[in-house]
Coordinates of C-alpha atoms in Angstrom, one line a residue:
Chain A
M696 CA 109.8 113.0 29.3
D697 CA 108.9 109.6 30.5
H698 CA 105.3 109.0 29.4
R699 CA 104.8 105.7 31.3
P700 CA 102.1 106.2 34.0
Q701 CA 104.2 104.3 36.6
A702 CA 106.8 107.0 36.4
W703 CA 104.4 109.9 37.0
G704 CA 104.8 111.8 40.2
R705 CA 108.2 110.3 40.9
P706 CA 111.5 112.1 41.0
R707 CA 113.0 112.1 37.6
D708 CA 115.8 109.5 37.1
D709 CA 117.8 111.9 34.9
V710 CA 117.8 114.5 37.6
Y711 CA 117.9 112.5 40.9
G712 CA 119.4 109.2 39.7
A713 CA 117.6 105.8 39.7
Y714 CA 115.7 105.0 42.8
D715 CA 117.6 102.7 45.2
G716 CA 115.1 100.0 46.1
S717 CA 117.4 98.6 48.8
Y718 CA 116.1 101.3 51.2
L719 CA 112.8 99.5 51.3
Q720 CA 114.2 96.2 52.6
S721 CA 115.4 96.3 56.1
G722 CA 118.0 93.6 56.0
G723 CA 117.9 90.6 53.7
P724 CA 115.7 87.5 54.0
K725 CA 114.1 86.3 57.2
T726 CA 116.5 84.1 59.1
A727 CA 116.0 81.2 61.5
T728 CA 118.3 79.0 63.6
Q729 CA 120.0 76.5 61.3
S730 CA 122.0 74.9 64.1
P731 CA 122.5 75.6 67.8
V732 CA 125.4 77.7 69.0
V733 CA 125.9 77.7 72.7
T734 CA 124.6 74.3 73.9
G735 CA 123.8 72.4 77.0
T736 CA 124.3 68.6 77.0
S737 CA 122.2 65.8 78.6
V738 CA 119.3 66.1 81.1
V739 CA 118.4 62.9 82.9
A740 CA 115.3 62.2 85.0
I741 CA 113.6 59.2 86.6
K742 CA 110.2 58.7 88.3
Y743 CA 109.9 57.2 91.8
K744 CA 107.2 56.4 94.3
D745 CA 106.3 60.0 95.3
G746 CA 107.7 62.1 92.5
V747 CA 110.5 62.7 90.0
V748 CA 114.2 63.2 90.2
I749 CA 115.8 65.3 87.5
A750 CA 119.4 66.5 86.9
A751 CA 121.5 68.4 84.4
D752 CA 125.1 69.6 84.6
N753 CA 125.9 73.4 84.8
L754 CA 127.9 73.6 81.5
A755 CA 127.1 75.6 78.4
S756 CA 129.5 74.6 75.6
Y757 CA 130.5 76.8 72.6
G758 CA 131.2 74.0 70.1
S759 CA 133.7 71.9 72.0
L760 CA 134.8 74.8 74.2
A761 CA 133.6 74.6 77.8
R762 CA 132.5 78.2 77.6
F763 CA 130.2 78.8 80.6
T764 CA 130.5 76.7 83.7
D765 CA 127.7 78.1 85.8
V766 CA 124.6 77.8 83.6
K767 CA 121.5 76.5 85.5
R768 CA 119.6 74.3 83.1
L769 CA 116.8 73.2 85.5
R770 CA 114.0 75.8 85.8
V771 CA 111.2 75.7 88.3
F772 CA 107.6 76.5 87.1
L773 CA 105.0 77.8 89.6
G774 CA 106.9 76.0 92.4
T775 CA 105.3 72.7 91.4
S776 CA 107.1 71.6 88.2
V777 CA 110.7 71.5 86.8
V778 CA 111.7 71.9 83.2
G779 CA 115.1 70.6 82.2
F780 CA 116.7 72.1 79.0
G781 CA 119.1 70.4 76.6
G782 CA 120.2 72.1 73.4
D783 CA 120.6 75.7 72.5
V784 CA 121.1 78.0 75.6
S785 CA 119.7 81.2 74.0
D786 CA 116.5 79.3 73.1
M787 CA 116.4 78.0 76.6
Q788 CA 116.6 81.5 78.0
W789 CA 113.8 82.6 75.6
L790 CA 111.6 79.7 76.8
D791 CA 112.4 80.5 80.4
R792 CA 111.2 84.1 80.0
H793 CA 108.1 82.8 78.2
L794 CA 107.3 80.3 80.9
N795 CA 107.8 83.0 83.6
E796 CA 105.2 85.1 81.8
L797 CA 102.9 82.1 81.6
A798 CA 103.4 81.5 85.3
I799 CA 102.5 85.2 86.1
D800 CA 99.3 85.1 84.0
E801 CA 98.3 81.8 85.6
S802 CA 98.8 83.3 89.1
Y803 CA 96.6 86.2 88.2
D804 CA 93.8 83.9 86.9
D805 CA 94.1 82.0 90.1
E806 CA 93.5 84.9 92.6
P807 CA 91.8 83.8 95.8
S808 CA 88.0 84.2 95.3
P809 CA 85.0 84.4 97.6
S810 CA 84.2 80.8 96.5
S811 CA 87.5 79.6 97.9
L812 CA 85.6 79.7 101.2
L813 CA 83.2 77.3 99.6
S814 CA 85.5 75.2 97.6
A815 CA 86.6 71.7 98.6
S816 CA 90.3 72.2 97.9
P817 CA 92.1 75.0 99.7
N818 CA 93.3 77.8 97.4
K819 CA 97.0 78.2 97.7
G820 CA 96.9 81.4 95.7
H821 CA 99.3 80.2 93.0
G822 CA 98.5 78.7 89.6
K823 CA 97.1 75.3 89.1
L824 CA 98.8 74.5 85.8
N825 CA 100.5 71.1 86.5
A826 CA 103.3 69.3 84.7
A827 CA 101.0 67.4 82.4
N828 CA 99.3 70.7 81.3
L829 CA 102.7 72.2 80.9
H830 CA 103.8 69.3 78.7
V831 CA 100.8 69.7 76.4
Y832 CA 101.5 73.5 76.2
L833 CA 105.2 73.1 75.4
Q834 CA 104.5 70.4 72.8
K835 CA 102.1 72.8 71.0
L836 CA 104.7 75.6 71.2
M837 CA 107.6 73.6 69.9
Y838 CA 105.5 72.0 67.1
R839 CA 104.3 75.4 66.0
R840 CA 107.8 76.8 65.9
R841 CA 108.9 73.9 63.8
N842 CA 106.0 74.5 61.4
D843 CA 107.2 78.2 61.1
F844 CA 110.6 76.7 60.1
D845 CA 112.0 78.6 63.1
P846 CA 112.4 75.8 65.7
L847 CA 113.5 76.3 69.3
W848 CA 116.6 74.1 69.3
N849 CA 116.0 72.2 72.5
Q850 CA 114.9 69.0 74.0
L851 CA 113.0 69.5 77.2
L852 CA 112.1 67.2 80.0
I853 CA 109.1 68.2 82.2
A854 CA 109.0 66.8 85.7
G855 CA 106.2 67.2 88.2
L856 CA 102.8 65.8 89.0
D857 CA 99.7 65.3 86.9
A858 CA 96.1 66.2 87.7
A859 CA 95.6 63.1 89.8
G860 CA 98.7 63.8 91.8
K861 CA 100.7 61.0 90.3
P862 CA 104.4 61.6 89.2
H863 CA 104.7 62.9 85.7
L864 CA 107.8 62.8 83.4
S865 CA 107.7 63.7 79.8
S866 CA 109.8 65.0 76.9
V867 CA 109.4 67.4 74.0
D868 CA 111.9 68.0 71.3
L869 CA 112.5 70.7 68.7
R870 CA 110.2 69.0 66.2
G871 CA 107.3 68.8 68.8
T872 CA 107.7 65.1 69.3
A873 CA 106.2 64.4 72.7
F874 CA 106.2 61.3 74.9
T875 CA 106.4 60.1 78.5
S876 CA 108.3 57.3 80.1
P877 CA 109.3 56.1 83.6
S878 CA 112.8 57.4 82.9
L879 CA 114.0 59.9 80.3
A880 CA 117.3 61.4 79.1
T881 CA 118.1 63.9 76.4
G882 CA 121.2 64.2 74.1
F883 CA 124.1 61.9 74.9
G884 CA 122.2 60.7 78.0
A885 CA 119.7 59.0 75.8
A886 CA 122.5 56.6 74.8
L887 CA 124.6 56.5 78.0
A888 CA 122.2 57.1 80.9
Q889 CA 118.9 55.7 79.7
P890 CA 120.1 52.0 79.8
I891 CA 121.3 52.5 83.4
M892 CA 118.0 54.0 84.5
R893 CA 116.0 51.3 82.6
R894 CA 117.8 48.7 84.7
H895 CA 116.1 50.2 87.8
A896 CA 112.8 51.4 86.3
P897 CA 111.9 49.3 83.2
T898 CA 108.2 49.9 83.7
E899 CA 105.8 52.3 85.5
E900 CA 105.3 49.7 88.2
A901 CA 109.0 49.3 88.8
A902 CA 109.4 53.1 89.0
A903 CA 106.5 53.3 91.5
A904 CA 108.4 50.9 93.7
L905 CA 111.6 53.0 93.8
T906 CA 112.4 55.1 96.9
R907 CA 113.6 58.6 96.8
E908 CA 117.1 57.6 97.9
E909 CA 117.3 54.9 95.2
A910 CA 116.1 57.4 92.5
V911 CA 118.6 60.1 93.6
G912 CA 121.3 57.4 93.6
V913 CA 120.5 56.2 90.1
V914 CA 120.5 59.8 88.8
Q915 CA 123.8 60.6 90.5
E916 CA 125.3 57.4 89.0
C917 CA 124.1 58.5 85.5
M918 CA 125.6 62.0 85.9
K919 CA 128.9 60.3 86.8
V920 CA 128.9 58.0 83.8
L921 CA 128.0 61.0 81.6
Y922 CA 130.9 63.0 83.0
Y923 CA 133.3 60.1 82.3
R924 CA 132.2 59.5 78.7
D925 CA 130.6 62.8 77.4
A926 CA 133.3 65.2 76.4
R927 CA 130.8 68.2 76.6
S928 CA 130.0 67.6 80.3
L929 CA 131.0 69.0 83.7
D930 CA 131.3 67.6 87.2
R931 CA 129.2 70.5 88.6
Y932 CA 125.5 69.8 88.2
S933 CA 122.0 70.7 89.4
I934 CA 119.5 68.2 90.8
A935 CA 115.9 68.6 91.7
V936 CA 113.4 66.4 93.5
V937 CA 109.7 67.2 92.6
T938 CA 107.0 65.9 94.9
K939 CA 103.6 67.1 96.0
E940 CA 105.3 69.1 98.7
G941 CA 107.0 71.2 96.1
V942 CA 110.4 71.4 94.4
E943 CA 113.8 70.8 96.2
L944 CA 116.4 72.2 93.8
K945 CA 120.1 72.1 94.4
E946 CA 122.1 74.0 91.8
D947 CA 125.7 73.6 92.7
E948 CA 126.4 69.9 93.3
Q949 CA 129.8 68.3 92.9
L950 CA 130.2 64.8 91.5
E951 CA 131.4 62.6 94.3
R952 CA 133.6 59.5 94.4
Q953 CA 135.0 59.7 90.9
S954 CA 137.3 56.9 89.8
W955 CA 139.2 57.4 86.5
A956 CA 141.0 54.0 86.9
F957 CA 139.1 52.6 83.9
A958 CA 140.6 55.3 81.7
E959 CA 144.0 53.5 81.6
R960 CA 142.5 50.6 79.8
I961 CA 141.0 52.7 77.0
K962 CA 143.1 52.6 73.9
G963 CA 142.8 53.9 70.4
Y964 CA 142.3 57.6 70.8
G965 CA 144.5 60.6 70.2
T966 CA 148.3 60.4 69.9
Q967 CA 148.8 57.2 72.0
T968 CA 150.3 54.3 70.2
V969 CA 148.0 51.2 70.4
Chain B
M774 CA 59.7 109.2 73.7
F775 CA 63.2 110.4 73.7
R776 CA 64.6 110.3 77.2
N777 CA 67.4 112.8 76.5
N778 CA 70.2 113.8 74.2
Y779 CA 72.8 111.6 75.7
D780 CA 71.5 108.2 74.8
N781 CA 72.3 107.9 71.1
D782 CA 75.6 106.1 71.5
S783 CA 77.5 104.2 74.1
V784 CA 80.6 106.5 74.1
T785 CA 79.0 109.7 75.4
F786 CA 78.5 110.4 79.1
S787 CA 75.4 112.3 80.2
P788 CA 76.2 115.3 82.4
Q789 CA 75.2 113.1 85.4
G790 CA 78.0 110.7 84.4
R791 CA 75.8 108.0 83.0
I792 CA 75.9 106.0 79.8
F793 CA 72.3 105.4 78.8
Q794 CA 72.9 102.8 76.1
V795 CA 74.5 100.6 78.7
E796 CA 71.7 101.1 81.1
Y797 CA 69.1 100.3 78.3
A798 CA 71.0 97.1 77.6
A799 CA 70.7 96.2 81.3
E800 CA 66.9 96.7 80.8
A801 CA 66.9 94.1 78.0
V802 CA 68.2 91.6 80.5
K803 CA 65.1 92.4 82.7
Q804 CA 62.8 91.6 79.8
G805 CA 64.1 88.0 79.6
S806 CA 62.5 85.3 81.6
V807 CA 64.1 84.6 85.0
V808 CA 67.1 82.3 85.6
V809 CA 68.5 81.3 89.0
G810 CA 71.9 79.9 89.8
I811 CA 73.3 78.5 93.1
A812 CA 76.7 77.1 94.0
S813 CA 77.5 74.8 96.9
K814 CA 80.8 73.1 97.9
T815 CA 80.2 70.3 95.4
H816 CA 77.8 71.5 92.8
A817 CA 76.6 74.5 90.8
V818 CA 73.1 74.5 89.4
L819 CA 71.2 76.7 87.0
V820 CA 67.4 76.7 86.8
A821 CA 65.3 78.7 84.3
I822 CA 61.8 79.4 83.1
K823 CA 61.4 78.9 79.4
R824 CA 58.9 81.0 77.4
N825 CA 57.0 80.3 74.2
A826 CA 56.3 83.2 71.9
E827 CA 52.9 81.8 71.1
E828 CA 50.8 78.7 71.9
L829 CA 51.9 77.0 68.7
S830 CA 55.6 77.5 69.0
S831 CA 58.2 75.6 71.0
Y832 CA 59.8 77.0 74.2
Q833 CA 62.9 79.0 73.8
K834 CA 65.9 77.3 75.4
K835 CA 67.5 79.1 78.3
L836 CA 70.4 76.8 79.4
F837 CA 73.4 76.0 77.2
P838 CA 76.4 73.7 77.8
I839 CA 79.7 75.5 76.9
D840 CA 82.1 72.7 77.7
E841 CA 82.3 69.6 79.7
H842 CA 82.7 71.6 82.9
T843 CA 80.7 74.8 82.2
G844 CA 77.3 75.9 81.2
I845 CA 75.4 79.2 81.0
A846 CA 71.9 80.4 81.7
I847 CA 70.7 83.4 79.6
A848 CA 68.3 86.3 80.1
G849 CA 67.7 88.8 77.4
L850 CA 68.4 88.7 73.6
T851 CA 68.9 85.0 72.7
S852 CA 70.7 85.8 69.5
D853 CA 73.3 88.0 71.4
A854 CA 73.7 85.1 73.8
R855 CA 74.5 82.8 71.0
V856 CA 77.4 85.0 69.9
L857 CA 78.8 84.9 73.5
S858 CA 78.1 81.2 73.8
N859 CA 80.0 80.4 70.6
F860 CA 82.9 82.5 71.8
M861 CA 83.0 80.8 75.1
K862 CA 82.8 77.4 73.4
Q863 CA 85.8 78.3 71.3
Q864 CA 87.8 79.6 74.2
C865 CA 87.2 76.4 76.2
L866 CA 88.1 74.2 73.2
G867 CA 91.3 76.3 72.6
H868 CA 92.3 76.1 76.2
R869 CA 91.7 72.3 76.2
L870 CA 93.9 72.0 73.1
S871 CA 96.7 74.2 74.4
Y872 CA 96.9 73.0 78.0
G873 CA 95.0 69.7 78.1
R874 CA 92.7 70.8 80.9
N875 CA 89.3 72.4 81.6
M876 CA 89.5 76.2 81.3
P877 CA 89.4 77.9 84.7
V878 CA 85.9 79.4 85.0
R879 CA 87.2 82.8 86.2
S880 CA 89.4 83.3 83.2
L881 CA 86.6 82.3 80.8
V882 CA 84.2 84.9 82.4
D883 CA 87.0 87.5 82.4
Q884 CA 87.3 87.1 78.7
I885 CA 83.6 87.7 77.9
G886 CA 83.7 90.6 80.4
S887 CA 86.5 92.2 78.4
K888 CA 84.7 91.5 75.1
A889 CA 81.5 93.1 76.4
Q890 CA 83.2 96.1 77.8
I891 CA 84.7 97.0 74.4
N892 CA 81.2 97.4 73.1
T893 CA 80.5 100.1 75.7
Q894 CA 83.5 102.3 74.7
H895 CA 83.6 102.2 70.9
Y896 CA 81.5 104.5 68.7
G897 CA 79.1 102.5 66.4
K898 CA 79.1 99.5 68.6
R899 CA 76.2 98.2 70.8
P900 CA 76.4 96.5 74.1
Y901 CA 75.2 92.9 74.3
G902 CA 71.5 92.8 75.3
V903 CA 71.9 89.7 77.4
G904 CA 72.9 88.8 80.9
L905 CA 74.4 85.4 81.8
L906 CA 74.8 83.2 84.8
V907 CA 77.9 81.0 84.3
A908 CA 78.1 77.8 86.3
G909 CA 81.2 75.6 86.2
V910 CA 83.8 73.6 88.1
D911 CA 87.6 73.8 87.9
E912 CA 90.5 72.8 90.1
Q913 CA 89.2 75.2 92.8
G914 CA 85.7 73.6 92.8
P915 CA 82.3 74.8 91.7
H916 CA 81.7 78.4 90.7
L917 CA 78.8 80.7 89.8
F918 CA 79.4 84.0 88.0
E919 CA 77.1 86.8 86.9
F920 CA 77.7 88.6 83.7
Q921 CA 76.1 91.9 82.7
P922 CA 76.0 93.8 79.3
S923 CA 78.2 96.5 80.9
G924 CA 81.0 94.0 81.0
M925 CA 80.7 93.6 84.8
T926 CA 81.4 90.1 86.0
E927 CA 81.1 89.0 89.6
E928 CA 81.4 85.7 91.4
M929 CA 78.2 84.8 93.3
Q930 CA 77.1 82.1 95.8
A931 CA 73.6 82.4 94.4
F932 CA 71.9 84.9 92.0
A933 CA 68.9 85.4 89.8
I934 CA 68.5 87.6 86.7
G935 CA 65.6 88.3 84.4
A936 CA 62.0 89.4 84.8
R937 CA 60.8 89.7 88.4
S938 CA 64.1 88.2 89.5
Q939 CA 64.1 90.4 92.7
M940 CA 61.6 88.0 94.3
A941 CA 63.9 85.1 93.6
R942 CA 66.9 87.0 95.0
T943 CA 65.0 87.7 98.2
Y944 CA 64.4 84.0 98.6
L945 CA 68.1 83.3 97.9
E946 CA 69.2 85.9 100.4
K947 CA 66.9 84.4 103.0
N948 CA 68.3 80.9 102.6
L949 CA 71.9 81.8 101.8
S950 CA 73.4 80.1 104.8
E951 CA 72.1 76.7 103.7
F952 CA 73.5 76.6 100.2
A953 CA 77.2 75.8 100.9
S954 CA 76.5 72.4 102.4
C955 CA 73.6 71.5 100.1
G956 CA 73.8 68.3 98.0
R957 CA 72.9 68.1 94.4
E958 CA 69.1 67.4 94.7
E959 CA 68.7 69.9 97.6
L960 CA 70.4 72.6 95.6
V961 CA 68.0 72.0 92.6
R962 CA 65.0 72.2 94.9
H963 CA 66.3 75.6 96.4
G964 CA 66.7 76.8 92.8
L965 CA 63.1 75.8 91.8
K966 CA 61.7 77.4 95.0
A967 CA 63.5 80.6 94.2
L968 CA 62.1 80.4 90.6
K969 CA 58.6 79.9 91.9
E970 CA 58.9 83.2 93.9
S971 CA 59.3 85.0 90.6
L972 CA 56.4 83.5 88.8
V973 CA 53.4 85.7 88.0
Q974 CA 50.0 84.8 89.5
D975 CA 48.4 81.7 88.0
R976 CA 51.6 80.5 86.4
E977 CA 53.4 77.5 87.8
L978 CA 56.4 75.3 87.0
T979 CA 55.6 72.6 84.4
V980 CA 57.7 70.1 82.6
E981 CA 57.3 72.3 79.5
N982 CA 58.6 75.5 80.9
T983 CA 61.3 74.4 83.4
S984 CA 64.9 73.7 82.7
V985 CA 67.6 72.5 85.1
G986 CA 71.3 72.4 84.5
I987 CA 73.8 70.7 86.9
V988 CA 77.6 70.6 87.1
G989 CA 79.6 69.3 90.0
V990 CA 82.7 67.6 91.4
G991 CA 82.4 63.9 92.2
K992 CA 84.8 61.3 93.4
A993 CA 86.3 58.8 91.1
K994 CA 86.9 55.2 92.1
D995 CA 90.5 55.8 93.0
G996 CA 89.5 58.7 95.3
S997 CA 90.6 61.5 93.0
T998 CA 88.1 64.2 92.1
K999 CA 86.3 64.0 88.9
V1000 CA 84.0 66.4 87.0
E1001 CA 80.3 65.6 86.8
P1002 CA 79.8 67.1 83.4
F1003 CA 77.3 70.0 82.9
K1004 CA 74.0 68.5 81.9
V1005 CA 70.7 70.1 81.0
Y1006 CA 67.5 68.4 82.1
D1007 CA 64.2 69.3 80.3
G1008 CA 60.7 67.8 79.9
Q1009 CA 59.9 64.6 81.9
D1010 CA 63.4 64.6 83.4
V1011 CA 62.5 67.6 85.7
N1012 CA 59.1 66.1 86.7
A1013 CA 60.3 64.6 90.0
W1014 CA 62.0 67.9 91.0
I1015 CA 58.9 69.9 90.2
D1016 CA 56.7 67.5 92.2
S1017 CA 59.1 67.7 95.2
V1018 CA 58.6 71.5 95.5
A1019 CA 54.8 71.5 94.7
D1020 CA 52.8 73.9 96.8
D1021 CA 50.8 71.3 98.7
K1022 CA 53.9 69.5 99.8
E1023 CA 55.4 72.8 100.8
A1024 CA 52.4 73.6 103.0
A1025 CA 52.4 70.2 104.5
T1026 CA 56.1 70.4 105.6
A1027 CA 55.8 74.1 106.6
E1028 CA 52.7 73.9 108.7
G1029 CA 53.0 70.3 109.8
E1030 CA 50.6 69.3 112.6
T1031 CA 48.5 72.5 112.7
M1032 CA 47.0 71.7 109.3
E1033 CA 43.7 69.9 109.2
V1034 CA 43.8 66.9 106.9
D1035 CA 40.6 65.7 105.2
D1036 CA 40.5 61.9 105.1
E1037 CA 37.4 60.5 103.5

């Protein structure tokens, strides 16, 4: 007999065989994303006089494979803000569901009340969480996930208005790094589109002088340059204009007036002989 | 002494469908000194009568700031109110950290409502023995909420809770139509007049026993709306308001020419 107290009351090993401890563990160690899988490329956005223009193409790549060509990477929040997602698409979908929940909760908190008869501002019956609030929230969320060593593998651009009704454009990445700027671009766009946008809006003042047509034009130009030079991009894209009137989102735009003439002059890649 | 067999805990209904512990808690609110709250289009004010336990002691505070944009007035057990006040402060701070804005007053009040209701449905727990008036401003403008130990919360245009508060409520009902368009000072005066209605004979408003709390929406220089933070006024700071609602002045304005004036 086994006289050790820790063996008392247990099935005898010599009768039933040694206990198999693996039944207690459900499935190995905790895992977290080590690298993104299905990814979206750049998001570009620029502020102008009355709001923000933001765009992203409709491609989700699986490595270098153009796997899904109709993925909408701009999401509207409460009809007043737009979030543009670069990076992992499954994390984007999780964030999208999370933001929908937040929007529903916010709308419940904002039910029309008897005091809306009294209040100075008319109650529109939807939430009041603006883009600046959303930016703070997403920054906290991303930073927390990074500290859990389970980051959401995205870089986000948040476009909308702040509490004072001024245009708001900001960025959060998978580490929780947060900043604002008159123009912003994620991924490859940070290298290829940002210099173009900075020519038009180097400062807040310059951005505040841009018209809507100019801002849309700059963003379309950036999308074209990105399609020329970013091998993970697509000529179908979504573009949204956010103003105090709301969000105008077009999700199936085609890049116009492409000219690949410059390509002939590019040498040094692939199988061509220089 | 015992009222009946059904008041030993807050989980048992009486055969008439009542929960006596919750009703007794509501009685505790009526033991506290009176507090009045009024909301207009631009401001929400709280006014309160402070009591001192004995001549030698200080007066017990009745108004507490919760956050920049919110404050409460309490009637009932002060120590229970402190628990709720600390909770509300934490919620407002947490909301400010997560979202970078003032917490909407309704969601704050809903949270203490849920917290208080739990105490009325769990064996071994006791309802809060305090009622609150919550005044605050958010994106929708000024608000006034009532909170009861049962967990009931309700938005009000004007309300009073505490000892003899029915008299104050009668005043508020009579003048209800004026409140919405009142300015800051006018609203405080209405509050103090309502408070006076509730005073027992021979007592009057003094700088020692009167507290005023104000929160509102103002205009910033660039035309955008800006919060006038919740601020409590005590002591000499309330002197001018008390004087402006003094009985002789009231009589003078109410009776006007018909009154004989002695001029020596």
